[in-house]
């Protein structure tokens, strides 16, 4: 759980002022608090004087209108009452007593269903809509479900827990919790809560529910919990986006009327004691605890240390601790990184602070991928280092100023890039722990957003302020230290114990009892799935999409104006083009796209086509990206001389002159995983506008002037090695990696960056650096790698921000970016290489199908399945893309066929079918499945029934699927920076992303029927490749089940290293 801050600058260059649309308020709702965040975004909080229901309007600009409907939920047991209730809310209500009706209606409101989360201290129900009309339509329906849920026996039986005909425990909630209850993170965080917040505090309870308790939980206990907590005085509606307040309050009148009618008969509905008001028991002495977790190796574990700090309302101290935490840990030059990570033998792959935003704020520090031999030594070394900072090293006051400024800028960046979730999180915290004293509450939101002023005040503090803070909250306060230790035997022991328990359960129930359980489940599902009357759905008209305010951006691409199909006449494009020509009227010797948006920052993305890399050099991509921002630089000075800049100074400059920097393979990639357009490596820097030119130079230095040193590369390699060990314990990661191994050729980054293969490469790399000859050879190869990679013909650049405010926006790339000497190339060569190499061009012949692999891991309890088939589709075939999108939304939407037959029976917590034009694959997946054979059979049955015509597509739900697909397309452009990303993605695709909207609107039943032909291939054994990862004890059962039921023969991967590394 994260504490959300919003920064307010004291003297901003104001771009817009966004208040929720103001109008005359209902007399029942009183304004209790308001604020202006960043002098741009207005916030108003109202509370009903009759029911206590509160509404918070947050005027975020853009097309999205999001709802966060939150209740404070407290429980004194591990039964999972908040979590089970979160699931059951969606199964029907007083006025809409049909399972799935809420999601069916939401899909007609330009949304993709609904969602929710259960935290330690609250439960929140969400909906994201395009435009406000659909949001207004669904609002009273959603609240009816929250306050007046049906909570039927049948719903509880299927959604929470039941025993199936095989004698196994099932249910959606049970399946979800079984999949995560015993993983390392869950076990460690639960133990930390038990130590920091001892009984009778409810903060240490597992609100999701532990499996033992879920097996005995009864629906009456859940109903009682709903009666106690789901009341109007305990409900706040946080609404972010541009929505008229009067229209919302008008919709709430019918909600209010129903609450008051019911309260006449049951006055207790308005009688409520606020949760989380009981003082937390004292935590007076430090404690160390070791907890084992199941693993297939015992190489690395993790460590987490926690402290209790100040009150949730002590905003000054909270803000100061945020800054101190950043100072201690934010980069390789921070004290803790230098002590634990940035050393010759790293003691962990990474470390990171976090917090528990409760009535008393908890802080924790997580050390990941710690060598097992060092697990018990971290505690002493940590506190020795903190004590040393206090006693002798002190605080670097120059760096603390950098951290203060970066904190301000980072939060302003967050408000630009993810304002909805950020501001909603802040309002939820205020709802949970803010004062209800009218005099205090009136100024509370404004006070909470004063971090900018606070950081300015902190800038005047001397060193003793920070060392005193360190001493009080980290050195003198007791701490809880939890060691997560891997155990190869524990997984086997747990599997045997579970197998024994299930067998005893089968014997106790008996054959007749098991048959009866199967009948009970079928009957419960039949009653749950009573069809929603068409007339109930039809009265919700799909809103007019033309009224949705899309975000306009202006693009000049490679010295050419970009004309949008949706906006053919764009005077802004003319002005931007004239600005760039006036700056430099010659074509640049590299591709640059300028995207003009309103922002306080400028983002520079450098995309590098890696396709030309030879296979022997491609293996260095991961370590190159890991090290690139942390290597020394050979700086070219204006007088022609050069200066070597140490890695510490390089990182210091980055932290001083940027807001953020990162790199990835493809869009959204991470360590050992690639995003879309995986052949494109990306380096990104975001900064204040005034830093534009120096950051163009800085990117040039990273690409052309960085110095590969043995010291820096060894540190990066060892961190990656430790990280790879953690990755191979994750079932989803391994299952995905096995399919990447099968589907992609070695020249593909999807293939080259697989963690287990990379781990072998990294260990050879580390060994080679052990000798001067090996080190020299590797450094020579890396220089050749750089030469191949960074030729300007491989580069594409995107500049996003207020281009008209930049100094020499175009000329800078000619004068500052390109190195003095590089291999000559023609502009025709540059133009011929764009836009991008697609992953589908790098697949193997094996993608045709028939390759099935399964691996067992001791570290997992449930099952992950991935299955692919080839899909022949081009980005420009928008009709085909749109038809596939609508078909899959129809099939897989909440309360659609897949939801009902797979998740609804508790066979798998998650499922998905994902079409990907860039990879040329359609992928089917099951996640956290405890009955993978049955779940797979249900998927086949659904597709077969539609192909045969036994099931027919209904126009009413095709229309809803179209609506959801329109939302998902618009939702990609929630903010100006999102819109700029889509502009560049559109260039790589060769088609404007928004052009898809028109084609989605035209999709008919005949089109989805045609698209079904491609999806039906997904379950033909001859045309598919499948990977499965499960607990090692379940491998024989699953292999035999797939062979008998589906004619799929699996190869058992006994040794992952041999599978991935052996030629």
PDB file of N, CA and C in Angstrom, residues 176-223:
ATOM      1  N   UNK A 176      -7.650 -17.796  -6.301  1.00  0.00           N
ATOM      2  CA  UNK A 176      -6.781 -16.621  -6.255  1.00  0.00           C
ATOM      3  C   UNK A 176      -5.816 -16.694  -5.080  1.00  0.00           C
ATOM      4  N   UNK A 177      -6.337 -16.994  -3.901  1.00  0.00           N
ATOM      5  CA  UNK A 177      -5.496 -16.973  -2.708  1.00  0.00           C
ATOM      6  C   UNK A 177      -4.544 -18.178  -2.667  1.00  0.00           C
ATOM      7  N   UNK A 178      -4.973 -19.305  -3.180  1.00  0.00           N
ATOM      8  CA  UNK A 178      -4.090 -20.462  -3.246  1.00  0.00           C
ATOM      9  C   UNK A 178      -2.866 -20.143  -4.101  1.00  0.00           C
ATOM     10  N   UNK A 179      -3.088 -19.320  -5.141  1.00  0.00           N
ATOM     11  CA  UNK A 179      -2.000 -18.984  -6.051  1.00  0.00           C
ATOM     12  C   UNK A 179      -0.959 -18.055  -5.469  1.00  0.00           C
ATOM     13  N   UNK A 180      -1.284 -17.354  -4.380  1.00  0.00           N
ATOM     14  CA  UNK A 180      -0.294 -16.410  -3.854  1.00  0.00           C
ATOM     15  C   UNK A 180       0.013 -16.563  -2.360  1.00  0.00           C
ATOM     16  N   UNK A 181      -0.725 -17.422  -1.677  1.00  0.00           N
ATOM     17  CA  UNK A 181      -0.594 -17.495  -0.222  1.00  0.00           C
ATOM     18  C   UNK A 181       0.809 -17.837   0.233  1.00  0.00           C
ATOM     19  N   UNK A 182       1.488 -18.712  -0.482  1.00  0.00           N
ATOM     20  CA  UNK A 182       2.782 -19.204  -0.006  1.00  0.00           C
ATOM     21  C   UNK A 182       3.972 -18.725  -0.822  1.00  0.00           C
ATOM     22  N   UNK A 183       3.767 -17.709  -1.675  1.00  0.00           N
ATOM     23  CA  UNK A 183       4.949 -17.192  -2.355  1.00  0.00           C
ATOM     24  C   UNK A 183       5.758 -16.329  -1.393  1.00  0.00           C
ATOM     25  N   UNK A 184       6.976 -16.035  -1.770  1.00  0.00           N
ATOM     26  CA  UNK A 184       7.905 -15.370  -0.867  1.00  0.00           C
ATOM     27  C   UNK A 184       7.360 -14.033  -0.362  1.00  0.00           C
ATOM     28  N   UNK A 185       6.901 -13.195  -1.272  1.00  0.00           N
ATOM     29  CA  UNK A 185       6.462 -11.855  -0.888  1.00  0.00           C
ATOM     30  C   UNK A 185       5.289 -11.925   0.077  1.00  0.00           C
ATOM     31  N   UNK A 186       4.295 -12.762  -0.221  1.00  0.00           N
ATOM     32  CA  UNK A 186       3.119 -12.853   0.641  1.00  0.00           C
ATOM     33  C   UNK A 186       3.483 -13.310   2.045  1.00  0.00           C
ATOM     34  N   UNK A 187       4.336 -14.317   2.134  1.00  0.00           N
ATOM     35  CA  UNK A 187       4.707 -14.838   3.449  1.00  0.00           C
ATOM     36  C   UNK A 187       5.508 -13.809   4.253  1.00  0.00           C
ATOM     37  N   UNK A 188       6.389 -13.089   3.579  1.00  0.00           N
ATOM     38  CA  UNK A 188       7.217 -12.106   4.283  1.00  0.00           C
ATOM     39  C   UNK A 188       6.404 -10.897   4.731  1.00  0.00           C
ATOM     40  N   UNK A 189       5.534 -10.400   3.862  1.00  0.00           N
ATOM     41  CA  UNK A 189       4.735  -9.227   4.234  1.00  0.00           C
ATOM     42  C   UNK A 189       3.760  -9.567   5.364  1.00  0.00           C
ATOM     43  N   UNK A 190       3.218 -10.753   5.340  1.00  0.00           N
ATOM     44  CA  UNK A 190       2.292 -11.125   6.409  1.00  0.00           C
ATOM     45  C   UNK A 190       3.020 -11.198   7.746  1.00  0.00           C
ATOM     46  N   UNK A 191       4.222 -11.781   7.748  1.00  0.00           N
ATOM     47  CA  UNK A 191       4.982 -11.863   8.989  1.00  0.00           C
ATOM     48  C   UNK A 191       5.372 -10.455   9.466  1.00  0.00           C
ATOM     49  N   UNK A 192       5.751  -9.585   8.554  1.00  0.00           N
ATOM     50  CA  UNK A 192       6.125  -8.230   8.943  1.00  0.00           C
ATOM     51  C   UNK A 192       4.946  -7.516   9.597  1.00  0.00           C
ATOM     52  N   UNK A 193       3.751  -7.653   9.045  1.00  0.00           N
ATOM     53  CA  UNK A 193       2.565  -7.048   9.649  1.00  0.00           C
ATOM     54  C   UNK A 193       2.293  -7.616  11.041  1.00  0.00           C
ATOM     55  N   UNK A 194       2.470  -8.910  11.193  1.00  0.00           N
ATOM     56  CA  UNK A 194       2.226  -9.519  12.505  1.00  0.00           C
ATOM     57  C   UNK A 194       3.176  -8.966  13.557  1.00  0.00           C
ATOM     58  N   UNK A 195       4.401  -8.653  13.150  1.00  0.00           N
ATOM     59  CA  UNK A 195       5.386  -8.134  14.102  1.00  0.00           C
ATOM     60  C   UNK A 195       5.196  -6.657  14.376  1.00  0.00           C
ATOM     61  N   UNK A 196       4.975  -5.846  13.323  1.00  0.00           N
ATOM     62  CA  UNK A 196       4.856  -4.401  13.495  1.00  0.00           C
ATOM     63  C   UNK A 196       3.534  -3.994  14.138  1.00  0.00           C
ATOM     64  N   UNK A 197       2.477  -4.757  13.826  1.00  0.00           N
ATOM     65  CA  UNK A 197       1.130  -4.398  14.302  1.00  0.00           C
ATOM     66  C   UNK A 197       0.539  -5.596  15.045  1.00  0.00           C
ATOM     67  N   UNK A 198       1.020  -5.859  16.261  1.00  0.00           N
ATOM     68  CA  UNK A 198       0.617  -7.075  16.985  1.00  0.00           C
ATOM     69  C   UNK A 198      -0.859  -7.051  17.392  1.00  0.00           C
ATOM     70  N   UNK A 199      -1.381  -8.233  17.670  1.00  0.00           N
ATOM     71  CA  UNK A 199      -2.770  -8.353  18.148  1.00  0.00           C
ATOM     72  C   UNK A 199      -2.979  -7.479  19.384  1.00  0.00           C
ATOM     73  N   UNK A 200      -4.149  -6.909  19.542  1.00  0.00           N
ATOM     74  CA  UNK A 200      -5.371  -7.136  18.754  1.00  0.00           C
ATOM     75  C   UNK A 200      -5.522  -6.223  17.530  1.00  0.00           C
ATOM     76  N   UNK A 201      -4.456  -5.599  17.061  1.00  0.00           N
ATOM     77  CA  UNK A 201      -4.565  -4.765  15.869  1.00  0.00           C
ATOM     78  C   UNK A 201      -5.068  -5.590  14.685  1.00  0.00           C
ATOM     79  N   UNK A 202      -5.950  -5.004  13.916  1.00  0.00           N
ATOM     80  CA  UNK A 202      -6.487  -5.690  12.736  1.00  0.00           C
ATOM     81  C   UNK A 202      -5.618  -5.479  11.495  1.00  0.00           C
ATOM     82  N   UNK A 203      -4.568  -4.660  11.609  1.00  0.00           N
ATOM     83  CA  UNK A 203      -3.688  -4.453  10.467  1.00  0.00           C
ATOM     84  C   UNK A 203      -2.899  -5.710  10.106  1.00  0.00           C
ATOM     85  N   UNK A 204      -2.808  -6.670  11.024  1.00  0.00           N
ATOM     86  CA  UNK A 204      -2.024  -7.867  10.728  1.00  0.00           C
ATOM     87  C   UNK A 204      -2.865  -8.998  10.147  1.00  0.00           C
ATOM     88  N   UNK A 205      -4.131  -8.741   9.849  1.00  0.00           N
ATOM     89  CA  UNK A 205      -4.996  -9.800   9.331  1.00  0.00           C
ATOM     90  C   UNK A 205      -4.877  -9.913   7.812  1.00  0.00           C
ATOM     91  N   UNK A 206      -5.038 -11.128   7.321  1.00  0.00           N
ATOM     92  CA  UNK A 206      -5.019 -11.383   5.878  1.00  0.00           C
ATOM     93  C   UNK A 206      -6.415 -11.115   5.330  1.00  0.00           C
ATOM     94  N   UNK A 207      -6.621  -9.908   4.805  1.00  0.00           N
ATOM     95  CA  UNK A 207      -7.955  -9.524   4.331  1.00  0.00           C
ATOM     96  C   UNK A 207      -8.371 -10.305   3.092  1.00  0.00           C
ATOM     97  N   UNK A 208      -7.399 -10.912   2.398  1.00  0.00           N
ATOM     98  CA  UNK A 208      -7.743 -11.746   1.252  1.00  0.00           C
ATOM     99  C   UNK A 208      -8.279 -13.103   1.657  1.00  0.00           C
ATOM    100  N   UNK A 209      -7.925 -13.511   2.885  1.00  0.00           N
ATOM    101  CA  UNK A 209      -8.350 -14.820   3.374  1.00  0.00           C
ATOM    102  C   UNK A 209      -7.261 -15.863   3.173  1.00  0.00           C
ATOM    103  N   UNK A 210      -6.982 -16.660   4.204  1.00  0.00           N
ATOM    104  CA  UNK A 210      -6.069 -17.786   4.032  1.00  0.00           C
ATOM    105  C   UNK A 210      -6.898 -19.020   3.699  1.00  0.00           C
ATOM    106  N   UNK A 211      -6.302 -19.922   2.957  1.00  0.00           N
ATOM    107  CA  UNK A 211      -7.070 -21.049   2.414  1.00  0.00           C
ATOM    108  C   UNK A 211      -7.723 -21.885   3.511  1.00  0.00           C
ATOM    109  N   UNK A 212      -7.032 -22.095   4.616  1.00  0.00           N
ATOM    110  CA  UNK A 212      -7.604 -22.872   5.717  1.00  0.00           C
ATOM    111  C   UNK A 212      -8.924 -22.264   6.170  1.00  0.00           C
ATOM    112  N   UNK A 213      -8.964 -20.961   6.336  1.00  0.00           N
ATOM    113  CA  UNK A 213     -10.178 -20.296   6.806  1.00  0.00           C
ATOM    114  C   UNK A 213     -11.243 -20.244   5.723  1.00  0.00           C
ATOM    115  N   UNK A 214     -10.831 -20.054   4.474  1.00  0.00           N
ATOM    116  CA  UNK A 214     -11.812 -19.996   3.386  1.00  0.00           C
ATOM    117  C   UNK A 214     -12.573 -21.308   3.259  1.00  0.00           C
ATOM    118  N   UNK A 215     -11.916 -22.400   3.601  1.00  0.00           N
ATOM    119  CA  UNK A 215     -12.577 -23.704   3.477  1.00  0.00           C
ATOM    120  C   UNK A 215     -13.721 -23.866   4.473  1.00  0.00           C
ATOM    121  N   UNK A 216     -13.719 -23.093   5.553  1.00  0.00           N
ATOM    122  CA  UNK A 216     -14.779 -23.231   6.554  1.00  0.00           C
ATOM    123  C   UNK A 216     -15.684 -21.993   6.636  1.00  0.00           C
ATOM    124  N   UNK A 217     -15.393 -20.981   5.840  1.00  0.00           N
ATOM    125  CA  UNK A 217     -16.184 -19.752   5.877  1.00  0.00           C
ATOM    126  C   UNK A 217     -17.602 -20.005   5.359  1.00  0.00           C
ATOM    127  N   UNK A 218     -18.600 -19.356   6.008  1.00  0.00           N
ATOM    128  CA  UNK A 218     -19.994 -19.482   5.602  1.00  0.00           C
ATOM    129  C   UNK A 218     -20.524 -18.123   5.141  1.00  0.00           C
ATOM    130  N   UNK A 219     -21.508 -18.184   4.268  1.00  0.00           N
ATOM    131  CA  UNK A 219     -22.025 -16.966   3.667  1.00  0.00           C
ATOM    132  C   UNK A 219     -22.692 -16.055   4.694  1.00  0.00           C
ATOM    133  N   UNK A 220     -23.265 -16.615   5.749  1.00  0.00           N
ATOM    134  CA  UNK A 220     -23.928 -15.769   6.749  1.00  0.00           C
ATOM    135  C   UNK A 220     -22.954 -14.809   7.417  1.00  0.00           C
ATOM    136  N   UNK A 221     -21.716 -15.247   7.595  1.00  0.00           N
ATOM    137  CA  UNK A 221     -20.706 -14.366   8.194  1.00  0.00           C
ATOM    138  C   UNK A 221     -20.377 -13.212   7.252  1.00  0.00           C
ATOM    139  N   UNK A 222     -20.366 -13.484   5.963  1.00  0.00           N
ATOM    140  CA  UNK A 222     -20.113 -12.432   4.972  1.00  0.00           C
ATOM    141  C   UNK A 222     -21.288 -11.447   4.950  1.00  0.00           C
ATOM    142  N   UNK A 223     -22.513 -11.972   5.038  1.00  0.00           N
ATOM    143  CA  UNK A 223     -23.687 -11.084   5.061  1.00  0.00           C
ATOM    144  C   UNK A 223     -23.649 -10.165   6.278  1.00  0.00           C
TER     145      UNK A 223
END
